[in-house]
CSV table of C-alpha atoms in Angstrom, one decimal:
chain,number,residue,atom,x,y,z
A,1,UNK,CA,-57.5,26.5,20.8
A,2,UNK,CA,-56.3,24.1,23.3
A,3,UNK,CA,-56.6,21.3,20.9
A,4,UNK,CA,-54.8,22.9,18.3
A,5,UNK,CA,-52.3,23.7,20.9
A,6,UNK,CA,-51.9,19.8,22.1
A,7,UNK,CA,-51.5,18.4,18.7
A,8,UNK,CA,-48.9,21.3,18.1
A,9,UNK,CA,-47.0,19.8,20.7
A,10,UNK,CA,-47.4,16.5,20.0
A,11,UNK,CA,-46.1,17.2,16.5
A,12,UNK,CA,-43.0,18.9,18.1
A,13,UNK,CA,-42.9,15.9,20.3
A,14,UNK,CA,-42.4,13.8,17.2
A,15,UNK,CA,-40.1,15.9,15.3
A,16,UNK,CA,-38.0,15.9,18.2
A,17,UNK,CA,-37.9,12.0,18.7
A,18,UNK,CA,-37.3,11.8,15.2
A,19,UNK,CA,-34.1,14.4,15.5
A,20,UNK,CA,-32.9,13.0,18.8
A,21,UNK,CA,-33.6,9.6,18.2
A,22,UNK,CA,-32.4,9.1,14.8
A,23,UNK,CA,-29.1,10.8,15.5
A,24,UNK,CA,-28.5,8.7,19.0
A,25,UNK,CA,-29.6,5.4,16.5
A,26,UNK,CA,-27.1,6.2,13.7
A,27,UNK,CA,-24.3,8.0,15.8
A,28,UNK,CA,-23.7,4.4,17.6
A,29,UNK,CA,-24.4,2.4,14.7
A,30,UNK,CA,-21.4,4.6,13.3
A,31,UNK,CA,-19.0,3.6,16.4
A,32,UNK,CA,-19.6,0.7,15.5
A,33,UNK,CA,-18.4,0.6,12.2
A,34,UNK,CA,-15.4,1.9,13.2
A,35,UNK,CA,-14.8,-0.8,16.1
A,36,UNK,CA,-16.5,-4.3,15.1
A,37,UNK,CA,-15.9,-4.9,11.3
A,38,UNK,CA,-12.5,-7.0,12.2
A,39,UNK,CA,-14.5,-9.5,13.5
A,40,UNK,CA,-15.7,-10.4,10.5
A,41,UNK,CA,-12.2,-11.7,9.5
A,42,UNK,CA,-10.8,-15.1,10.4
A,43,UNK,CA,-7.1,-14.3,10.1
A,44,UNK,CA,-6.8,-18.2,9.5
A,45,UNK,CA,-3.6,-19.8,10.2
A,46,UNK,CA,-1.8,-16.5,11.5
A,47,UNK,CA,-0.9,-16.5,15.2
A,48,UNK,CA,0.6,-13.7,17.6
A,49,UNK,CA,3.9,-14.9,19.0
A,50,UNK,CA,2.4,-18.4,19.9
A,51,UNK,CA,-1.1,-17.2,21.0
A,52,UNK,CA,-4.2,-17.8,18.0
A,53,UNK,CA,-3.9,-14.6,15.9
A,54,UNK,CA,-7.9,-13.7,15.6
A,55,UNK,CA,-8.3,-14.2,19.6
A,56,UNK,CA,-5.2,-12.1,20.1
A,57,UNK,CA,-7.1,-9.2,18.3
A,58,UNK,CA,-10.1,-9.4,20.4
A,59,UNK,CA,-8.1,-9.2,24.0
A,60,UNK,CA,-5.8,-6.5,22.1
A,61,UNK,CA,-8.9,-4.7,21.5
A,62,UNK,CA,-11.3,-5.4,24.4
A,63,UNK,CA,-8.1,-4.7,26.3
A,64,UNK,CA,-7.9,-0.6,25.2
A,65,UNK,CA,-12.0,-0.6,25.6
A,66,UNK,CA,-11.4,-1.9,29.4
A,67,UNK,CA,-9.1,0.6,30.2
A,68,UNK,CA,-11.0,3.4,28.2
A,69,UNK,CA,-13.9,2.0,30.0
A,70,UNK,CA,-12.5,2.5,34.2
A,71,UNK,CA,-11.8,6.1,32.9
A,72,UNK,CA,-15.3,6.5,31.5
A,73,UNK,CA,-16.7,6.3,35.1
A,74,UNK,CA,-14.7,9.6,35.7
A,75,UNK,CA,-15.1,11.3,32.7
A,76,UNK,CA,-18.8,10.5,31.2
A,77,UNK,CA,-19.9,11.2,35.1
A,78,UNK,CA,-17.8,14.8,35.4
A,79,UNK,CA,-18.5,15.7,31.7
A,80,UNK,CA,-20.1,19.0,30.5
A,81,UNK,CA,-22.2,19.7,28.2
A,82,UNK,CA,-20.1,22.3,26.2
A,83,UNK,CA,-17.1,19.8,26.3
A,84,UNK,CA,-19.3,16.5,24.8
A,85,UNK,CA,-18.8,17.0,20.8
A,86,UNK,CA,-14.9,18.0,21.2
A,87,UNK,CA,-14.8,15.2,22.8
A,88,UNK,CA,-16.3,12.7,20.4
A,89,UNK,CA,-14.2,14.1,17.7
A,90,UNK,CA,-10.7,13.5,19.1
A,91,UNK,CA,-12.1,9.5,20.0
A,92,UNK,CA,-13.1,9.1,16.7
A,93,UNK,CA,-10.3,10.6,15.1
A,94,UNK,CA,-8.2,8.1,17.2
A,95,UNK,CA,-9.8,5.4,16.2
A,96,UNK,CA,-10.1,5.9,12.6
A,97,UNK,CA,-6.1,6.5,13.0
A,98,UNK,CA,-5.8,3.0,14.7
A,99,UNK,CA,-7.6,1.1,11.7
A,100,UNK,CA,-5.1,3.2,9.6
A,101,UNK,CA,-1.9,1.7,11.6
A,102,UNK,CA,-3.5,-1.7,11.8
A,103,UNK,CA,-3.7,-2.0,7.8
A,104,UNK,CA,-0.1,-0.6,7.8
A,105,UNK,CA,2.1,-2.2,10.1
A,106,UNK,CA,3.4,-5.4,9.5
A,107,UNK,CA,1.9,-8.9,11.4
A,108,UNK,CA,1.7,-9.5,13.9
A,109,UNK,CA,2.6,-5.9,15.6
A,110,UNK,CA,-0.4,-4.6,13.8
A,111,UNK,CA,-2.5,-6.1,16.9
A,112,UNK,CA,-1.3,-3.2,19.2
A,113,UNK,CA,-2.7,-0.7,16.9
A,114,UNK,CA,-5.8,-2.1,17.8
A,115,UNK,CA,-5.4,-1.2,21.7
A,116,UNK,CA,-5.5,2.5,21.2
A,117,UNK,CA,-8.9,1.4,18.6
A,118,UNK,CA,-10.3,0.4,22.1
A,119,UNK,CA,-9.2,3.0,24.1
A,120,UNK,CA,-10.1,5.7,21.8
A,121,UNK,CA,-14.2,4.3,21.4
A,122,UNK,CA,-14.5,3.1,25.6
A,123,UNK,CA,-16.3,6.5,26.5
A,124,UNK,CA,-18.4,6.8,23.6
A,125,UNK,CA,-21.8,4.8,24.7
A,126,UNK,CA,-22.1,7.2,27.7
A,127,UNK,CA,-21.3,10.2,25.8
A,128,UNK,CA,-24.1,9.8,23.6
A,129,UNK,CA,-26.9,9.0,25.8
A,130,UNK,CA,-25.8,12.4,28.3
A,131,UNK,CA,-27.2,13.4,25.2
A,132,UNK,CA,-30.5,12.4,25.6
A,133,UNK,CA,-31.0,11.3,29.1
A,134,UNK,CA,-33.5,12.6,32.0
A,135,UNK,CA,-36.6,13.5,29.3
A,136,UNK,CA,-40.1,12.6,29.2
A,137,UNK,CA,-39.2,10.7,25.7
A,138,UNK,CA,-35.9,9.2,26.7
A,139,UNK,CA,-37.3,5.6,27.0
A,140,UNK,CA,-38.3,5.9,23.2
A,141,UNK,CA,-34.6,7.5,22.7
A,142,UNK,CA,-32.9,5.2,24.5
A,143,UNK,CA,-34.9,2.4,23.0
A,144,UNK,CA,-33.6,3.8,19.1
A,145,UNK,CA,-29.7,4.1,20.5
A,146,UNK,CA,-29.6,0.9,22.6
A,147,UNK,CA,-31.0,-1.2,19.1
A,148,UNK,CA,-28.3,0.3,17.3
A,149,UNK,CA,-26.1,-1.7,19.3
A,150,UNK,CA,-27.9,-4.9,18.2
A,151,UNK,CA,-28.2,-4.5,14.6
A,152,UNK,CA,-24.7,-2.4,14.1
A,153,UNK,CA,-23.2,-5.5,15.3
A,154,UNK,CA,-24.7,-8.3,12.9
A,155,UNK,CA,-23.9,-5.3,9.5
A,156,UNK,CA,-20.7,-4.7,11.0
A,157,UNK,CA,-19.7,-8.1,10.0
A,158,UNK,CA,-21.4,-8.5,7.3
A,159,UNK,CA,-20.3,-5.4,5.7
A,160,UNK,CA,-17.0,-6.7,6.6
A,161,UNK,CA,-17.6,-9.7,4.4
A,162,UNK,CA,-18.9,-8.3,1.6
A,163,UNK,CA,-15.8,-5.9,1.3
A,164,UNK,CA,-13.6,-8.7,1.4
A,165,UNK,CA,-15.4,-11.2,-0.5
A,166,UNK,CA,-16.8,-8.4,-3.1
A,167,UNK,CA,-14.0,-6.2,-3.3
A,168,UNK,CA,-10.9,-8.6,-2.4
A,169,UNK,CA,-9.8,-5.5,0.4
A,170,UNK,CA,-7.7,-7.6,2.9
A,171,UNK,CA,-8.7,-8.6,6.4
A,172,UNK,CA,-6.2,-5.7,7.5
A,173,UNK,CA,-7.4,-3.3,5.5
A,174,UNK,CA,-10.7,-4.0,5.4
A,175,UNK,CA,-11.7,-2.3,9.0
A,176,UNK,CA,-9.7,1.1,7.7
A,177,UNK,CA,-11.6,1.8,4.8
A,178,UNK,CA,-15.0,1.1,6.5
A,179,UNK,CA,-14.4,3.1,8.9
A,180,UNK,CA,-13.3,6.0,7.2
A,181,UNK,CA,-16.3,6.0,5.4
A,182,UNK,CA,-18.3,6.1,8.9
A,183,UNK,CA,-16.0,9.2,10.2
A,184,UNK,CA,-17.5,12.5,9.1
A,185,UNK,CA,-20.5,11.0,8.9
A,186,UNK,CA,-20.5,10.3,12.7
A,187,UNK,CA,-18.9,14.2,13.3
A,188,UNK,CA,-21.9,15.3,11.3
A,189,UNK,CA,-24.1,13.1,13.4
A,190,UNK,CA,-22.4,14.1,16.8
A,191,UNK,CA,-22.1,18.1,15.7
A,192,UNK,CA,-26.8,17.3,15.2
A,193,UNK,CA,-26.8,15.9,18.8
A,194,UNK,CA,-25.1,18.8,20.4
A,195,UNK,CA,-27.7,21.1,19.2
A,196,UNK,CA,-30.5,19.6,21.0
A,197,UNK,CA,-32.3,21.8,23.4
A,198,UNK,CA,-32.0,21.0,27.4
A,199,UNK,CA,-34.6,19.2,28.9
A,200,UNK,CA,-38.0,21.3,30.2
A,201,UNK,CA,-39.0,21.6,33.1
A,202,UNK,CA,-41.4,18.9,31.9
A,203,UNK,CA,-39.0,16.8,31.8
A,204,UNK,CA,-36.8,17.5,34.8
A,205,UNK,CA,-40.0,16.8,37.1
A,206,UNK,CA,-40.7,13.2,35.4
A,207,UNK,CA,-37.4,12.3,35.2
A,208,UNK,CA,-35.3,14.1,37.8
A,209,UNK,CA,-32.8,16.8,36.9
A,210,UNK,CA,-29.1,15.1,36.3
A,211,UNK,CA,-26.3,16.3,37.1
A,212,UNK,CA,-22.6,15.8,37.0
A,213,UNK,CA,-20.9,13.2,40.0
A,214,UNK,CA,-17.5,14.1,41.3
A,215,UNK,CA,-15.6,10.9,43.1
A,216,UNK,CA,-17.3,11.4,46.1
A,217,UNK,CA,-20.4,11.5,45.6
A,218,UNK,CA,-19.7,8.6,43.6
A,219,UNK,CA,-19.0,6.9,46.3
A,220,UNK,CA,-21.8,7.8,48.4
A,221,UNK,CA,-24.4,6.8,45.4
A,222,UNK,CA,-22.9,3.3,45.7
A,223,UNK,CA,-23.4,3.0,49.2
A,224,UNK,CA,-26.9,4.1,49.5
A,225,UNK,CA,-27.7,1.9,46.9
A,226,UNK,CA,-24.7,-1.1,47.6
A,227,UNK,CA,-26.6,-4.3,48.1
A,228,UNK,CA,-28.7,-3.6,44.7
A,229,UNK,CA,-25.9,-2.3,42.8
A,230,UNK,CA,-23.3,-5.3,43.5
A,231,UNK,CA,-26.2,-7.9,42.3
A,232,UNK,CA,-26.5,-6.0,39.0
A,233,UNK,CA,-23.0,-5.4,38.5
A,234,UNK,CA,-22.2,-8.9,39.6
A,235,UNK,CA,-24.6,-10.5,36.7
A,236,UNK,CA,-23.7,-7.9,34.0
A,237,UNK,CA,-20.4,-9.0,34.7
A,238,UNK,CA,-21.6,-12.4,32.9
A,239,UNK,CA,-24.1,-11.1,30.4
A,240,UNK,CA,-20.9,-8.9,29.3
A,241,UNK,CA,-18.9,-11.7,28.3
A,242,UNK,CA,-21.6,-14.0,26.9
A,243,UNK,CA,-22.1,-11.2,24.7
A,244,UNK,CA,-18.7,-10.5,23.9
A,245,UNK,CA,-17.9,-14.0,23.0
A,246,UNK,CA,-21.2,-14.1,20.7
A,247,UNK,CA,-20.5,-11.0,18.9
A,248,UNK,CA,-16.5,-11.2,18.1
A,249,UNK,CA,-16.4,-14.9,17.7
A,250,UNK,CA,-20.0,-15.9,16.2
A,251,UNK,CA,-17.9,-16.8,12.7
A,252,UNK,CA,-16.4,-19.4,14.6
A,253,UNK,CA,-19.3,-21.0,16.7
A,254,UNK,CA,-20.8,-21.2,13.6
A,255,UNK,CA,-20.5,-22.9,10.3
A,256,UNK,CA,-20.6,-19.6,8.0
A,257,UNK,CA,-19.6,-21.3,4.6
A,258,UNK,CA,-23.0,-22.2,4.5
A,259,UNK,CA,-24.9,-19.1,5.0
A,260,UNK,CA,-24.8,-15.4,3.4
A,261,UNK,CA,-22.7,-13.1,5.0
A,262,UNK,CA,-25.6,-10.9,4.9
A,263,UNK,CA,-27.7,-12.7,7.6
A,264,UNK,CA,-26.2,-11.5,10.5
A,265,UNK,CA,-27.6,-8.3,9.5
A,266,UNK,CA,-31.1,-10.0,8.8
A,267,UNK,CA,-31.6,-11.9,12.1
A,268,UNK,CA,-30.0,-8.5,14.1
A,269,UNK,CA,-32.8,-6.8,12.2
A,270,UNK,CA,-35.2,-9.2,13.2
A,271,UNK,CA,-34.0,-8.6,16.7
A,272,UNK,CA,-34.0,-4.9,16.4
A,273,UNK,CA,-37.4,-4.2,15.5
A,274,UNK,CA,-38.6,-6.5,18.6
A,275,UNK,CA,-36.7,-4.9,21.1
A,276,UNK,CA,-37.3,-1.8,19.9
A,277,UNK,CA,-41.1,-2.2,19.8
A,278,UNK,CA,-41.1,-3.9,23.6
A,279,UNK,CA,-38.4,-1.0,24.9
A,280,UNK,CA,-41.1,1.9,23.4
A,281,UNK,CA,-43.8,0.5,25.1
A,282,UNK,CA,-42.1,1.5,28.2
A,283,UNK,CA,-42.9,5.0,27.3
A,284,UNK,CA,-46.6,4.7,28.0
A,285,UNK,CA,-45.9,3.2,31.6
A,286,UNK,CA,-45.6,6.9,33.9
A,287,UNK,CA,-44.9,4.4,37.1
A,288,UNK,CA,-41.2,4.4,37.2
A,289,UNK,CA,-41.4,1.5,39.5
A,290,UNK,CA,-43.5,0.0,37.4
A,291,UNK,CA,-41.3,-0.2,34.3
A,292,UNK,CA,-38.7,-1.5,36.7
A,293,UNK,CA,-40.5,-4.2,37.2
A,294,UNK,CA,-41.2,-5.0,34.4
A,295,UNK,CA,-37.7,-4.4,33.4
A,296,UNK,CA,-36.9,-7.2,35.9
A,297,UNK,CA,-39.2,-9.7,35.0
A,298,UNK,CA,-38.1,-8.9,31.1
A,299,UNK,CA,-34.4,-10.0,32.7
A,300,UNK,CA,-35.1,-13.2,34.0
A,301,UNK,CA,-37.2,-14.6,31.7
A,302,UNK,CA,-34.4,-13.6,29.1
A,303,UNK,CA,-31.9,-15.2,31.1
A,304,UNK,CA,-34.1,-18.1,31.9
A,305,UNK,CA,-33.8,-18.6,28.0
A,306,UNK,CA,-30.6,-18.6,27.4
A,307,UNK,CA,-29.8,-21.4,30.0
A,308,UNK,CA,-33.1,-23.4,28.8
A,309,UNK,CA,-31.3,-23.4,24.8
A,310,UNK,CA,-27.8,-24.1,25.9
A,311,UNK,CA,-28.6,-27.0,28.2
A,312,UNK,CA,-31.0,-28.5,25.7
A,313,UNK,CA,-28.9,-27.5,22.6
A,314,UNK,CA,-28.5,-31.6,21.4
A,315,UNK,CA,-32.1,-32.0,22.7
A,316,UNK,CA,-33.6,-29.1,20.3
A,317,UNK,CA,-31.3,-29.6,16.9
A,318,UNK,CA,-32.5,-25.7,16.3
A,319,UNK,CA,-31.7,-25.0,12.3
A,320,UNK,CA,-29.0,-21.9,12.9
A,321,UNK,CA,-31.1,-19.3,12.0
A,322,UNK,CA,-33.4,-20.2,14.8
A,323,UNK,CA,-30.8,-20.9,17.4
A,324,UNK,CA,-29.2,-17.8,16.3
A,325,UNK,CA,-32.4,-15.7,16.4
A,326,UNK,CA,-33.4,-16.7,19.7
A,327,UNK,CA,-29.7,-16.0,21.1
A,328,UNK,CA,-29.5,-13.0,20.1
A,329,UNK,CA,-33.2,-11.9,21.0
A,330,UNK,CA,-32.7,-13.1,24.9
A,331,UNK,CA,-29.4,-12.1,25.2
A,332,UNK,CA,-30.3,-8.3,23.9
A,333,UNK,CA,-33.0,-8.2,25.8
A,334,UNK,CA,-31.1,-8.2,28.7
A,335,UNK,CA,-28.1,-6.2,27.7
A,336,UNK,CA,-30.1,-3.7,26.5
A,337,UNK,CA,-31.9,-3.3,29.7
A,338,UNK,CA,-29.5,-2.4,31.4
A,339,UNK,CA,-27.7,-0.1,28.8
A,340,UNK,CA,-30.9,1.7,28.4
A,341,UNK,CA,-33.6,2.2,30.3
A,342,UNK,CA,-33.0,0.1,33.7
A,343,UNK,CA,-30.9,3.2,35.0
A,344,UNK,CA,-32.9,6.0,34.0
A,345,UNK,CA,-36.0,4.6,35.7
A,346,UNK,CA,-33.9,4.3,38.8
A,347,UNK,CA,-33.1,7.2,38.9
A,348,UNK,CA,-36.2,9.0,38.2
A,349,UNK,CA,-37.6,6.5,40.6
A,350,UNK,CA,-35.6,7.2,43.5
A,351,UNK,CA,-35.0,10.8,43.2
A,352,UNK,CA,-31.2,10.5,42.7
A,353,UNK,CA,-29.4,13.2,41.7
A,354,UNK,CA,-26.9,11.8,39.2
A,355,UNK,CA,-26.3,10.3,35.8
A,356,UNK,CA,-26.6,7.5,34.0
A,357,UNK,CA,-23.5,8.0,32.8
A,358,UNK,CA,-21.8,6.8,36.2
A,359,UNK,CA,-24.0,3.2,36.2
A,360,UNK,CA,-23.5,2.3,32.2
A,361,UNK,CA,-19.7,2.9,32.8
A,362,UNK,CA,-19.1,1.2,35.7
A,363,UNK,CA,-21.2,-1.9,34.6
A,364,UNK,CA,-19.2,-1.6,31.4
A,365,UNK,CA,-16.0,-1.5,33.2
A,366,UNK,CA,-16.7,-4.6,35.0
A,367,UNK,CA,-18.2,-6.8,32.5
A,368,UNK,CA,-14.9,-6.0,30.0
A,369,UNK,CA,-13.1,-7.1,32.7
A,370,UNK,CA,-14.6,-10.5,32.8
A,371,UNK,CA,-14.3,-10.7,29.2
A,372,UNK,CA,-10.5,-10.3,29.0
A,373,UNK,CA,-9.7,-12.8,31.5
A,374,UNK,CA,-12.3,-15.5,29.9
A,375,UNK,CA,-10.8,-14.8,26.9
A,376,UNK,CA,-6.8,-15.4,28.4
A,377,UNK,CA,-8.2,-18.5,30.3
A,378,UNK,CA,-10.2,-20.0,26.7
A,379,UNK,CA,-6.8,-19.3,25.2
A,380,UNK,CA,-3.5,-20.8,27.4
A,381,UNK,CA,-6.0,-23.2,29.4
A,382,UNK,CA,-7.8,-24.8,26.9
A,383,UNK,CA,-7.0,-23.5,23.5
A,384,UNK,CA,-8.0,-26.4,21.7
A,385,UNK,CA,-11.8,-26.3,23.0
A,386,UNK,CA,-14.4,-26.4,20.2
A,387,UNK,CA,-16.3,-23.1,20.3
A,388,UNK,CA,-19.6,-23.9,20.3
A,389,UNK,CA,-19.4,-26.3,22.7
A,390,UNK,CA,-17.5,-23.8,25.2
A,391,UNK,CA,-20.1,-21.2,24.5
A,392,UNK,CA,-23.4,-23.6,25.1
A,393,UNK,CA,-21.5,-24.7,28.7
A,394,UNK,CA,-20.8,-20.8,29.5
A,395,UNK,CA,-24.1,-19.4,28.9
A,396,UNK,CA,-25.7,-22.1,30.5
A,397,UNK,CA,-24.2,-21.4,33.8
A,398,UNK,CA,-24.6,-17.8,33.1
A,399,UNK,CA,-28.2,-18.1,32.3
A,400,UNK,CA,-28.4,-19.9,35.9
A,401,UNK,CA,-26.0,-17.2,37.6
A,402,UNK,CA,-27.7,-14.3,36.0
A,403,UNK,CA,-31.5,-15.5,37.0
A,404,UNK,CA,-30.6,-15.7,40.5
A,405,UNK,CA,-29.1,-12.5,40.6
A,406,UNK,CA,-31.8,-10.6,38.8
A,407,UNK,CA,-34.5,-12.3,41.4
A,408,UNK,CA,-33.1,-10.9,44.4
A,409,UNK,CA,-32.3,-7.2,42.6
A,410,UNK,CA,-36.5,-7.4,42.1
A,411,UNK,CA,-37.0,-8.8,45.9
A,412,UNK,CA,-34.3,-5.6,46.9
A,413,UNK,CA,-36.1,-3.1,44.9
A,414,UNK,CA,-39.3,-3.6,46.1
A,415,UNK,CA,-38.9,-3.8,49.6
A,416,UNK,CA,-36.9,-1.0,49.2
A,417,UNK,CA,-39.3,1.5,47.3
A,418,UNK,CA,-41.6,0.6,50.0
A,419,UNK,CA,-39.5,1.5,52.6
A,420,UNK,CA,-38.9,4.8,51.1
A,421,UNK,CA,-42.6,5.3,50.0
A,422,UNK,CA,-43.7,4.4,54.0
A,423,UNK,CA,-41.1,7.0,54.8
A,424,UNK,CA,-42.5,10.0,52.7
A,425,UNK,CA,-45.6,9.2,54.0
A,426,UNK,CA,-44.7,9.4,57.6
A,427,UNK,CA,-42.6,12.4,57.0
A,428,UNK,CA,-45.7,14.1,55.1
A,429,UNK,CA,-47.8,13.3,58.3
A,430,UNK,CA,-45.5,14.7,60.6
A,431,UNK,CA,-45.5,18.3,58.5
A,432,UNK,CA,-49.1,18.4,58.5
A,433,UNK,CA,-49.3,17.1,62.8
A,434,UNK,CA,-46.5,20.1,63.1
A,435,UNK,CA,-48.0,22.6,60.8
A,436,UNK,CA,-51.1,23.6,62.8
A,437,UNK,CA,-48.9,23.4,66.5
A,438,UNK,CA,-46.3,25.7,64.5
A,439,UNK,CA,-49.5,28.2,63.2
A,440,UNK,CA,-50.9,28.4,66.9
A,441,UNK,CA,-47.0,29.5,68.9
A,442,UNK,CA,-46.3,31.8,66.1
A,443,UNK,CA,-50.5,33.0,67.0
A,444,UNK,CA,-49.3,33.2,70.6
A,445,UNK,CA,-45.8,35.3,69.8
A,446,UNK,CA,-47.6,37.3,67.6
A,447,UNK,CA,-50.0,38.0,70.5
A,448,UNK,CA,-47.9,39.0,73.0
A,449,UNK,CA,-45.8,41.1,71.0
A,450,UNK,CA,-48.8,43.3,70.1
A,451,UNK,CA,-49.9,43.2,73.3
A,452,UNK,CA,-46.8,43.5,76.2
């Protein structure tokens, strides 16, 4: 009996990860479609009063996501469950009506439309993983929605350029009509992951019990954790624009005349099932600390990679699949961290009553701000740099920046879960030294009230 019970709930276990995951996988892979195919185009020779018209896009863009992005912290933090799929259909409605203004107005004003694009898809990443956050499964969940983010990217593009080049759909309307194909399929999608059941009791013991943040205790999660949380912040400041600048601008530090415009999509995929099959792993490590760890060591070795290629790109002479490959693979790795799991560890690890909701936001928030300004600096300092040669110097120095950083979050983290661990023990030891002196006065009370 108690077999058949266990592989009945290993069964449901499945069907679950199956519901929950595929939905998170898809929902994202969705948002994407309706916020990345542009990047596909070139818009060659077109500028935006003076500035290059394709970069001009990008800030436009990146611009509405930044701001959507510093309200995120507010709103995916305080947000309820019965509020989350009303929600996610008024962003994507927004945003589908965005792609819709950008194929109608005329150049170059169409580039504002693509602002409230941004600002309508900022909150979405942290909507969908409330979702599926603080459950025995979540690594495996998280794992499925943060790989989505890797592949969705490479078939954003090259969906974009198989529209145009297949169907001669312009570069203006091009983004419109695939993203009206993704919109009630993501409602559909979002309408499945509102139906999931809370997390057990199970659950809520492994993983701690989250809950909503108002602003201050915001603030006062920060501080306890301040020294950590700056480090992190600081170096996902840098892997958010590296990324940024590889995903919207990859047809430019690239020769892509000479390749399909379906292997961005092949070497994401590539990329996808890796990650995916190293994040799942996680799942069998109970030690929360532990996966932290190894989280870490995942982090620097990834960004240990990405300086070694860009320094010795001349050196290497890497065919571009390779080079490509092996980009994409250590600068996921490290995104995806971070966007995924790193958080929900932490705060499973250290008790925390929270969300991860509040962390993805905020490190969001800063890293688009980095992005933007790199961008506007790339674009009226030196707008005549050659891509790939501005890329290889940045995410060298990132690689450095980011390695550093990473090294003393690991030395933080451990001195300070054994600071906390040598405190629970100390605390437990002084319950049970108190217990017995607290039995034998309450003995004596007892005594002398039965017998004045």
């Amino acid at each position: 009996m108690e077999a058949k019970s266990e592989t009945n709930k290993q069964i449901s276990s499945f069907l679950f990860i199956l519901w929950a995951g595929g939905a998170a996988l898809l929902s994202y892979s969705l948002v994407y479609a309706l916020r990345k195919p542009f990047t596909a185009a070139t818009f060659d020779g077109m500028d935006f009063f003076g500035m290059d018209y394709k970069v001009a896009t990008t800030i436009m863009q990146i611009f509405g996501y930044l701001i959507s992005k510093f309200f995120a912290i507010k709103i995916v933090s305080e947000l309820k469950r019965e509020d989350r799929l009303k929600f996610m259909v008024c962003s994507v409605a927004l945003a589908e009506l965005a792609l819709v203004f950008f194929g109608l107005l005329p150049q170059p004003f169409n580039v504002f439309a693509l602002f409230f694009n941004g600002l309508a898809l900022g909150c979405m990443w942290g909507v969908i993983f409330s979702f599926i956050e603080g459950r025995k499964v979540t690594d495996i969940l998280a794992s499925l929605l943060g790989v989505s983010m890797a592949v969705s990217s490479g078939m954003a593009k090259s969906m974009g350029l198989f529209v145009v080049n297949t169907f001669g759909v312009t570069e203006f309307w091009m983004p419109a009509l695939i993203g009206g194909l993704a919109f009630p399929l993501l409602i559909l999608i979002g309408w499945s992951l509102n139906k999931l059941p809370q997390p057990t009791d199970e659950d809520r013991a492994l993983r701690s019990e989250r809950v909503t943040l108002n602003g201050e205790q915001r603030r006062q999660l920060f501080k306890s954790y301040m020294p950590l949380l700056i480090m992190l912040f600081f170096a996902n400041l840098f892997i958010t624009i590296l990324r940024d600048i590889k995903e919207d601008f990859l047809v430019n530090i690239i020769d892509v005349s000479t390749i399909s415009s379906w292997l961005f999509a092949q070497v994401d995929g590539m990329v996808t099932l890796i990650i995916l099959g190293i994040f799942a792993m996680m799942s069998l490590i109970n030690s929360n600390y532990r996966v932290l760890q190894v989280l870490l060591a995942m982090v620097i070795g990834g960004a240990g990679t990405i300086s070694y290629l860009a320094f010795n790109y001349d050196a290497l002479q890497l065919p571009t699949l390779y080079w490509l490959f092996l980009q994409s693979l250590s600068l996921y790795i490290v995104y995806l961290s971070f966007q995924t799991l790193f958080f929900e560890r932490f705060i499973a690890c250290f008790k925390i009553k929270g969300n991860v909701g509040f962390f993805i936001a905020t490190i969001d928030f800063i890293g688009y701000t980095g992005t933007v300004c790199v961008l506007l600096f790339k674009e009226f300092c030196s707008p005549d740099i050659n891509w790939m040669e501005f890329y290889n110097q940045f995410s060298g120095w990132v690689g450095i920046v980011c390695s550093i950083a990473f090294i003393g979050s690991a030395i933080y983290l451990m001195q300070r879960y054994k600071l906390e661990k040598q405190l629970r023990k100390e605390e437990k030891n002084k319950k049970i030294i108190v217990s017995p002196m607290a039995l034998t006065n309450l003995k004596e009370t007892a005594e002398n009230i039965c017998n004045p």
